[in-house]
Amino acid sequence: MAKQVSAQGLEQFQDNRFGMFIHWGLYSILARQEWIMHIESIPVPEYEKLVPQFNPVKFNAEEWVSIAADAGQKYMIITSRHHDGFSMYDTQLSDYKVTNTPFKRDPLQELADACARRGDVKLGFYSSLLDWHHPAYRFREESGLAWSDYIEFLHGQVRELCTNFGDLASIWFDGDWPRHQFNETNAYFKAGGDFEYDKLYDMIHTLQPDAVVLNNHHEAPIPGEDIQGFEQDLPGMNTAGFNLSEAQEMPLEVCMTINDHWGYHDTDNNHKSTRSLIHKLVRSASLGANYLLNVGPTPEGEILPVHAMRLRQMGSWLKLHGESVYGTRAGSLSTPEAVVSTQRGDTHYLHVLDDMSDGVYIKQMPDSITSATLLRDNSPLTLQPYEKGYFIDLPRGLRDPYDTVISLQ
Ligand code: FHN
């Protein structure tokens, strides 16, 4: 039987509910998102010219981790190597890496140290399965290399990630989706064999027993994958065209951008409002999913101030309402469209996301529930039998501008 994350690791993952996703790499310099190498068909030697330009003098690991902690995010997943093939840490398996730039430092090591110092945010790594730079991935014919050379590199890098950075939250794979979406003959995407997931996942679960494995292949998870991921949509929805599979009965994670791109894009000002970000977080939680919210730092190494501000606003809301998010599981109450629920044991939380009516009508209430309070300050709310269910009065003055949370005990 395939190894899995420990029961404790899986519980912890679900309890965390909110994480920071970070897309940062050479592509950030061009400021036109992380796919720029492919979109503009930039040849490898041209793209490599970015290496001597990478010098993020404003990068401060403590600052990034403190933004995540202030936001109430319990883990951060950063790109160790995206599709462009550039390693953002001091890998021993390639010279195409961040420590060979003018920056010289290893930002992933600095983040691992900052996380360890604080202890309230855990680090995890994104790893691209496909690689537009590695000769054994994209240029096997020209280089005479074999697919097995690429597998050795990929597995070797994952071993490094699992050995050199302390206890990890997650290893997050990406890039095995193109088999469905792209022409099999396109060398940008074409894998030369399988990724030997059995061995890969087994190694992760052995070296990092509490870290969850996610593979963002947009299909139902296979053995060894501990959680199911959804991209840019809530489980069960597919407005972005990625989510081809149904939500499984297992822990879930939704990843979304804070604006319209993953990697830094200098003309993308479509920053989501704090309100809509909180709504995505609680809607995810109500469906049993964590919310992994992405930021794309600048080439200088800064999380955009507008993003830091919104994250911190989410954190301020969570300070008063975190009980209804952290450690909860999917809601089981049948609610009106503008209301979702989460639950911990016998306590249910109603998240009122819109102020359309005077209160909330719940069709069916478990018998165990006898009282309702406003979570923010414990003020009592009236819970009146109405038709076949219950009506909870919610005066305008008590509403929260983002999400009014009612605790039902
Ligand atoms: O192609 C990537 C994309 O650049 C980004 O990393 C997202 C994050 O979920 N995943 C891929 C597409 O599925």
Coordinates of C-alpha atoms and ligand atoms in Angstrom, one line a residue:
M1 CA 0.0 0.0 0.0
A2 CA 1.2 3.5 -0.8
K3 CA 2.5 5.5 2.1
Q4 CA 0.5 8.5 3.2
V5 CA 1.0 11.6 5.3
S6 CA 0.6 10.9 9.1
A7 CA -2.8 11.2 10.6
Q8 CA -1.5 14.1 12.6
G9 CA -0.1 15.8 9.6
L10 CA -3.4 15.5 7.8
E11 CA -5.4 16.9 10.7
Q12 CA -3.0 19.8 11.1
F13 CA -3.2 20.6 7.4
Q14 CA -7.0 20.8 7.6
D15 CA -6.9 22.8 10.8
N16 CA -4.6 25.4 9.2
R17 CA -7.2 26.4 6.6
F18 CA -5.3 29.4 5.2
G19 CA -1.9 29.5 3.5
M20 CA 0.2 31.8 1.4
F21 CA 1.3 30.7 -2.1
I22 CA 4.3 32.5 -3.6
H23 CA 5.3 32.5 -7.3
W24 CA 8.7 34.0 -7.6
G25 CA 11.6 33.4 -10.0
L26 CA 13.6 34.8 -12.9
Y27 CA 10.3 35.5 -14.7
S28 CA 9.5 38.2 -12.1
I29 CA 12.2 40.4 -13.7
L30 CA 10.2 40.6 -17.0
A31 CA 7.1 41.4 -15.0
R32 CA 4.8 39.6 -17.5
Q33 CA 4.0 36.5 -15.4
E34 CA 5.6 33.1 -15.0
W35 CA 4.7 31.8 -18.4
I36 CA 6.6 34.5 -20.3
M37 CA 9.3 32.1 -21.6
H38 CA 6.6 30.0 -23.3
I39 CA 4.2 32.8 -24.3
E40 CA 6.9 34.8 -26.0
S41 CA 8.9 31.7 -27.2
I42 CA 12.1 33.0 -25.6
P43 CA 14.9 30.6 -26.5
V44 CA 16.9 29.2 -23.5
P45 CA 20.1 31.2 -24.2
E46 CA 18.0 34.4 -24.3
Y47 CA 16.1 33.5 -21.1
E48 CA 19.4 32.7 -19.3
K49 CA 20.4 36.3 -19.7
L50 CA 18.1 37.0 -16.8
V51 CA 20.4 35.2 -14.4
P52 CA 22.9 38.1 -14.1
Q53 CA 20.0 40.5 -13.6
F54 CA 18.4 38.7 -10.6
N55 CA 19.3 40.7 -7.5
P56 CA 16.3 41.2 -5.2
V57 CA 17.9 43.6 -2.8
K58 CA 14.6 44.2 -0.9
F59 CA 14.0 40.5 -0.1
N60 CA 13.6 40.0 3.6
A61 CA 12.4 36.6 4.7
E62 CA 11.3 37.8 8.1
E63 CA 9.1 40.4 6.5
W64 CA 7.4 37.8 4.2
V65 CA 6.8 35.4 7.0
S66 CA 5.5 38.2 9.2
I67 CA 3.0 39.3 6.5
A68 CA 1.8 35.7 6.3
A69 CA 1.5 35.4 10.1
D70 CA -0.3 38.8 10.3
A71 CA -2.7 37.6 7.7
G72 CA -3.5 34.5 9.8
Q73 CA -1.8 32.2 7.2
K74 CA -0.5 29.1 8.8
Y75 CA 1.8 27.9 6.0
M76 CA 3.5 29.2 2.9
I77 CA 4.2 27.3 -0.3
I78 CA 6.9 28.8 -2.5
T79 CA 8.1 27.9 -6.0
S80 CA 11.3 26.0 -5.6
R81 CA 11.4 25.6 -9.4
H82 CA 8.7 26.7 -11.8
H83 CA 8.2 25.6 -15.4
D84 CA 11.1 27.8 -16.5
G85 CA 13.5 25.3 -14.8
F86 CA 15.3 27.9 -12.6
S87 CA 15.9 26.7 -9.1
M88 CA 15.2 29.2 -6.3
Y89 CA 17.5 27.5 -3.8
D90 CA 21.1 26.2 -3.7
T91 CA 20.5 22.9 -5.4
Q92 CA 23.5 20.7 -5.8
L93 CA 21.9 19.2 -9.0
S94 CA 22.1 22.2 -11.3
D95 CA 24.1 25.4 -11.8
Y96 CA 20.9 27.1 -13.1
K97 CA 20.1 28.5 -9.6
V98 CA 19.6 31.5 -7.5
T99 CA 22.9 31.3 -5.7
N100 CA 24.6 31.8 -9.1
T101 CA 23.0 35.2 -9.6
P102 CA 24.4 38.5 -8.2
F103 CA 22.0 37.9 -5.3
K104 CA 24.1 34.8 -4.2
R105 CA 21.8 34.1 -1.3
D106 CA 19.4 31.2 -0.9
P107 CA 15.9 32.7 -0.2
L108 CA 14.3 29.3 0.5
Q109 CA 16.8 28.7 3.3
E110 CA 16.2 32.1 4.7
L111 CA 12.5 31.6 4.6
A112 CA 12.9 28.2 6.3
D113 CA 15.0 29.8 9.0
A114 CA 12.5 32.7 9.5
C115 CA 9.7 30.2 9.7
A116 CA 11.6 28.1 12.3
R117 CA 12.4 31.2 14.4
R118 CA 8.8 32.3 14.6
G119 CA 7.2 28.8 14.7
D120 CA 3.7 29.9 13.6
V121 CA 4.0 29.6 9.9
K122 CA 5.2 26.3 8.2
L123 CA 7.1 26.2 4.9
G124 CA 6.2 24.0 1.9
F125 CA 7.5 23.8 -1.6
Y126 CA 6.0 24.0 -5.1
S127 CA 7.9 21.8 -7.6
S128 CA 7.3 21.9 -11.3
L129 CA 7.2 18.5 -12.9
L130 CA 7.8 19.9 -16.4
D131 CA 10.9 21.9 -17.1
W132 CA 11.5 24.1 -20.1
H133 CA 15.2 24.4 -19.5
H134 CA 16.4 21.0 -18.5
P135 CA 18.0 19.2 -21.5
A136 CA 16.6 15.8 -20.4
Y137 CA 13.1 17.2 -20.3
R138 CA 12.8 19.4 -23.4
F139 CA 15.9 18.6 -25.5
R140 CA 16.4 14.9 -25.2
E141 CA 17.2 14.4 -28.9
E142 CA 19.7 17.2 -29.1
S143 CA 21.4 16.4 -25.8
G144 CA 21.5 12.6 -26.0
L145 CA 20.1 12.5 -22.5
A146 CA 17.4 10.1 -21.4
W147 CA 14.1 10.5 -19.5
S148 CA 15.8 8.7 -16.6
D149 CA 18.2 11.5 -16.3
Y150 CA 15.4 13.9 -15.8
I151 CA 13.7 11.6 -13.3
E152 CA 17.0 11.4 -11.4
F153 CA 17.1 15.2 -11.3
L154 CA 13.5 15.7 -10.3
H155 CA 13.6 13.0 -7.5
G156 CA 17.0 14.3 -6.4
Q157 CA 15.7 17.8 -6.0
V158 CA 12.6 16.7 -4.1
R159 CA 15.0 14.7 -1.8
E160 CA 17.0 18.0 -1.2
L161 CA 13.8 19.9 -0.5
C162 CA 12.7 17.2 2.0
T163 CA 16.1 17.0 3.7
N164 CA 17.6 20.5 3.9
F165 CA 14.8 22.8 5.1
G166 CA 13.4 21.3 8.3
D167 CA 9.8 20.1 8.8
L168 CA 7.7 20.9 5.8
A169 CA 3.9 21.6 5.5
S170 CA 3.6 20.2 2.0
I171 CA 5.2 19.3 -1.3
W172 CA 3.1 20.7 -4.1
F173 CA 3.6 19.3 -7.6
D174 CA 2.4 21.1 -10.8
G175 CA 2.8 20.5 -14.5
D176 CA 1.4 17.0 -15.1
W177 CA -1.8 18.5 -16.5
P178 CA -0.7 19.2 -20.1
R179 CA -1.2 15.6 -21.1
H180 CA -4.9 16.5 -21.4
Q181 CA -4.6 20.0 -22.7
F182 CA -1.7 20.2 -25.1
N183 CA -0.5 18.5 -28.2
E184 CA 1.6 15.5 -27.1
T185 CA 4.3 16.4 -29.6
N186 CA 5.0 19.9 -28.1
A187 CA 8.5 19.7 -26.5
Y188 CA 7.6 22.4 -24.0
F189 CA 5.2 19.9 -22.4
K190 CA 5.9 16.4 -23.5
A191 CA 7.1 14.1 -20.7
G192 CA 9.3 11.3 -21.9
G193 CA 7.8 8.7 -19.6
D194 CA 6.1 8.7 -16.3
F195 CA 7.2 10.6 -13.2
E196 CA 7.5 7.4 -11.0
Y197 CA 5.1 8.8 -8.5
D198 CA 5.1 5.7 -6.3
K199 CA 8.8 6.2 -5.6
L200 CA 8.6 9.9 -5.4
Y201 CA 5.6 10.0 -3.0
D202 CA 7.1 7.2 -0.9
M203 CA 10.3 9.2 -0.5
I204 CA 8.4 12.3 0.6
H205 CA 6.3 10.4 3.1
T206 CA 9.4 8.7 4.5
L207 CA 11.5 11.9 4.9
Q208 CA 8.7 14.2 5.9
P209 CA 6.0 12.1 7.5
D210 CA 3.8 15.1 8.4
A211 CA 3.9 16.9 5.0
V212 CA 1.0 16.5 2.7
V213 CA 1.5 15.7 -1.0
L214 CA -0.6 17.5 -3.5
N215 CA -0.4 17.1 -7.3
N216 CA -2.2 19.8 -9.2
H217 CA -3.0 17.5 -12.2
H218 CA -6.7 18.5 -12.0
E219 CA -7.8 14.8 -11.7
A220 CA -8.9 12.7 -8.8
P221 CA -5.8 12.0 -6.6
I222 CA -3.9 8.7 -6.9
P223 CA -2.5 6.8 -4.0
G224 CA 0.2 8.7 -2.2
E225 CA -1.5 12.1 -2.9
D226 CA -3.0 13.2 0.4
I227 CA -5.2 16.1 -0.6
Q228 CA -7.0 17.2 -3.7
G229 CA -6.3 20.5 -5.3
F230 CA -8.5 23.0 -7.1
E231 CA -7.2 25.9 -9.1
Q232 CA -8.9 29.3 -9.3
D233 CA -12.3 27.8 -8.5
L234 CA -14.0 26.4 -5.4
P235 CA -14.5 22.6 -5.3
G236 CA -17.3 21.6 -7.6
M237 CA -17.0 24.7 -9.8
N238 CA -15.1 25.1 -13.1
T239 CA -15.3 28.7 -14.3
A240 CA -11.6 28.8 -15.1
G241 CA -11.6 25.6 -17.1
F242 CA -9.0 23.8 -14.9
N243 CA -11.1 21.7 -12.6
L244 CA -11.9 18.6 -14.5
S245 CA -12.6 16.4 -11.5
E246 CA -15.3 16.1 -8.8
A247 CA -14.4 16.9 -5.3
Q248 CA -13.4 13.7 -3.5
E249 CA -14.2 12.7 0.1
M250 CA -10.8 13.9 1.3
P251 CA -9.1 17.1 2.5
L252 CA -9.1 19.7 -0.2
E253 CA -7.2 22.8 -1.1
V254 CA -8.2 25.7 -3.3
C255 CA -5.4 27.9 -4.8
M256 CA -6.2 31.3 -6.2
T257 CA -4.4 34.5 -7.3
I258 CA -4.8 37.7 -5.4
N259 CA -5.0 39.6 -8.7
D260 CA -5.1 37.9 -12.1
H261 CA -1.7 36.3 -12.3
W262 CA 0.5 34.0 -10.3
G263 CA 3.9 35.5 -11.1
Y264 CA 4.5 39.3 -10.9
H265 CA 2.8 41.3 -13.7
D266 CA 3.4 45.0 -13.6
T267 CA 0.2 46.1 -15.3
D268 CA -2.1 43.7 -13.3
N269 CA -4.0 46.0 -11.0
N270 CA -7.0 43.8 -10.6
H271 CA -6.4 43.2 -6.9
K272 CA -9.3 41.4 -5.3
S273 CA -11.0 43.2 -2.5
T274 CA -10.4 42.1 1.1
R275 CA -14.1 41.3 1.3
S276 CA -14.0 39.0 -1.7
L277 CA -10.8 37.3 -0.4
I278 CA -12.5 36.7 3.0
H279 CA -15.5 35.3 1.2
K280 CA -13.3 32.9 -0.8
L281 CA -11.6 31.8 2.4
V282 CA -14.8 31.0 4.2
R283 CA -16.5 29.5 1.2
S284 CA -13.5 27.2 0.8
A285 CA -13.7 26.3 4.5
S286 CA -17.4 25.6 4.3
L287 CA -16.6 23.1 1.6
G288 CA -13.8 21.4 3.6
A289 CA -11.0 23.1 1.7
N290 CA -8.0 25.2 2.7
Y291 CA -7.4 28.5 0.9
L292 CA -4.0 28.9 -0.6
L293 CA -3.8 32.6 -1.7
N294 CA -1.1 33.5 -4.1
V295 CA 1.1 36.6 -4.2
G296 CA 3.7 37.3 -6.9
P297 CA 6.6 39.3 -5.3
T298 CA 8.5 41.9 -7.4
P299 CA 12.0 41.3 -8.9
E300 CA 13.3 43.4 -6.0
G301 CA 11.9 40.9 -3.6
E302 CA 8.9 42.7 -2.2
I303 CA 5.4 41.5 -1.7
L304 CA 3.4 44.4 -3.2
P305 CA 2.2 46.8 -0.4
V306 CA -1.4 46.6 -1.7
H307 CA -1.3 42.8 -1.2
A308 CA 0.4 43.0 2.2
M309 CA -2.3 45.5 3.2
R310 CA -5.2 43.2 2.1
L311 CA -3.6 40.2 3.7
R312 CA -3.3 42.1 7.0
Q313 CA -6.9 43.2 6.8
M314 CA -7.9 39.5 6.4
G315 CA -5.8 38.8 9.5
S316 CA -7.6 41.5 11.5
W317 CA -10.9 39.9 10.6
L318 CA -9.5 36.5 11.5
K319 CA -8.4 37.7 14.9
L320 CA -12.0 38.2 15.8
H321 CA -13.5 35.3 13.8
G322 CA -10.7 32.7 13.5
E323 CA -12.6 30.3 15.7
S324 CA -15.1 29.9 12.8
V325 CA -12.3 29.0 10.3
Y326 CA -9.3 27.3 11.9
G327 CA -9.9 23.8 13.0
T328 CA -13.3 23.6 11.4
R329 CA -14.6 21.2 8.9
A330 CA -17.1 21.5 6.0
G331 CA -20.5 22.8 7.0
S332 CA -23.5 20.6 7.1
L333 CA -26.4 23.1 7.4
S334 CA -28.5 23.9 4.5
T335 CA -28.1 27.6 4.1
P336 CA -29.4 30.4 1.8
E337 CA -27.1 31.3 -1.1
A338 CA -25.5 34.3 0.7
V339 CA -24.7 32.2 3.8
V340 CA -22.2 29.4 4.3
S341 CA -21.5 27.3 7.3
T342 CA -18.5 25.7 9.0
Q343 CA -18.5 23.4 11.9
R344 CA -16.4 22.1 14.8
G345 CA -18.0 19.2 16.7
D346 CA -21.5 20.3 17.7
T347 CA -20.8 24.0 17.2
H348 CA -21.9 25.4 13.8
Y349 CA -20.8 28.8 12.4
L350 CA -23.0 30.7 10.0
H351 CA -21.1 33.1 7.8
V352 CA -23.5 35.8 6.6
L353 CA -21.8 37.2 3.4
D354 CA -24.6 39.5 2.3
D355 CA -27.1 41.7 4.1
M356 CA -30.1 41.1 1.9
S357 CA -32.6 40.3 4.6
D358 CA -33.3 41.0 8.3
G359 CA -31.7 37.7 9.4
V360 CA -31.0 34.2 8.4
Y361 CA -33.5 31.4 7.9
I362 CA -32.1 27.9 8.4
K363 CA -34.4 25.2 7.1
Q364 CA -33.2 22.4 9.3
M365 CA -31.4 22.8 12.6
P366 CA -29.9 19.9 14.5
D367 CA -31.8 19.4 17.8
S368 CA -28.6 19.9 19.8
I369 CA -28.6 23.6 18.8
T370 CA -30.4 25.8 21.4
S371 CA -28.7 29.2 21.2
A372 CA -27.2 31.7 18.8
T373 CA -24.5 34.3 19.5
L374 CA -22.6 36.8 17.5
L375 CA -19.1 35.3 17.4
R376 CA -17.3 38.7 17.5
D377 CA -18.5 39.6 21.0
N378 CA -20.7 36.8 22.2
S379 CA -23.8 39.0 22.2
P380 CA -26.9 36.8 22.2
L381 CA -29.1 36.6 19.1
T382 CA -32.7 35.5 19.0
L383 CA -33.3 32.0 17.6
Q384 CA -37.0 31.7 16.8
P385 CA -38.8 28.7 15.4
Y386 CA -40.2 29.7 12.0
E387 CA -42.2 27.5 9.6
K388 CA -40.3 24.2 9.7
G389 CA -36.9 25.7 10.6
Y390 CA -35.5 28.6 12.6
F391 CA -35.0 32.3 12.0
I392 CA -32.1 34.2 13.5
D393 CA -32.6 37.9 13.8
L394 CA -29.6 39.9 12.7
P395 CA -30.0 43.6 13.2
R396 CA -28.1 45.9 10.7
G397 CA -26.0 47.4 13.5
L398 CA -24.5 44.1 14.3
R399 CA -23.3 43.3 10.8
D400 CA -19.6 43.0 9.9
P401 CA -18.6 44.6 6.6
Y402 CA -16.9 41.4 5.4
D403 CA -18.6 38.5 7.0
T404 CA -20.9 38.4 10.0
V405 CA -20.4 35.2 11.9
I406 CA -23.1 33.6 14.1
S407 CA -22.1 30.8 16.4
L408 CA -24.7 28.2 17.0
Q409 CA -24.4 26.0 20.1
Ligands
FHN1 O1 1.0 26.6 -15.1 C1 0.8 26.7 -13.8 C2 0.7 28.2 -13.4 O2 1.9 28.9 -13.8 C3 0.6 28.2 -11.9 O3 1.8 27.7 -11.3 C4 -0.6 27.5 -11.4 C5 -0.8 27.4 -9.9 O4 -1.8 26.5 -9.6 N1 -0.5 26.1 -11.9 C6 -0.2 25.8 -13.2 C7 -1.4 25.5 -14.0 O5 -2.2 24.5 -13.6

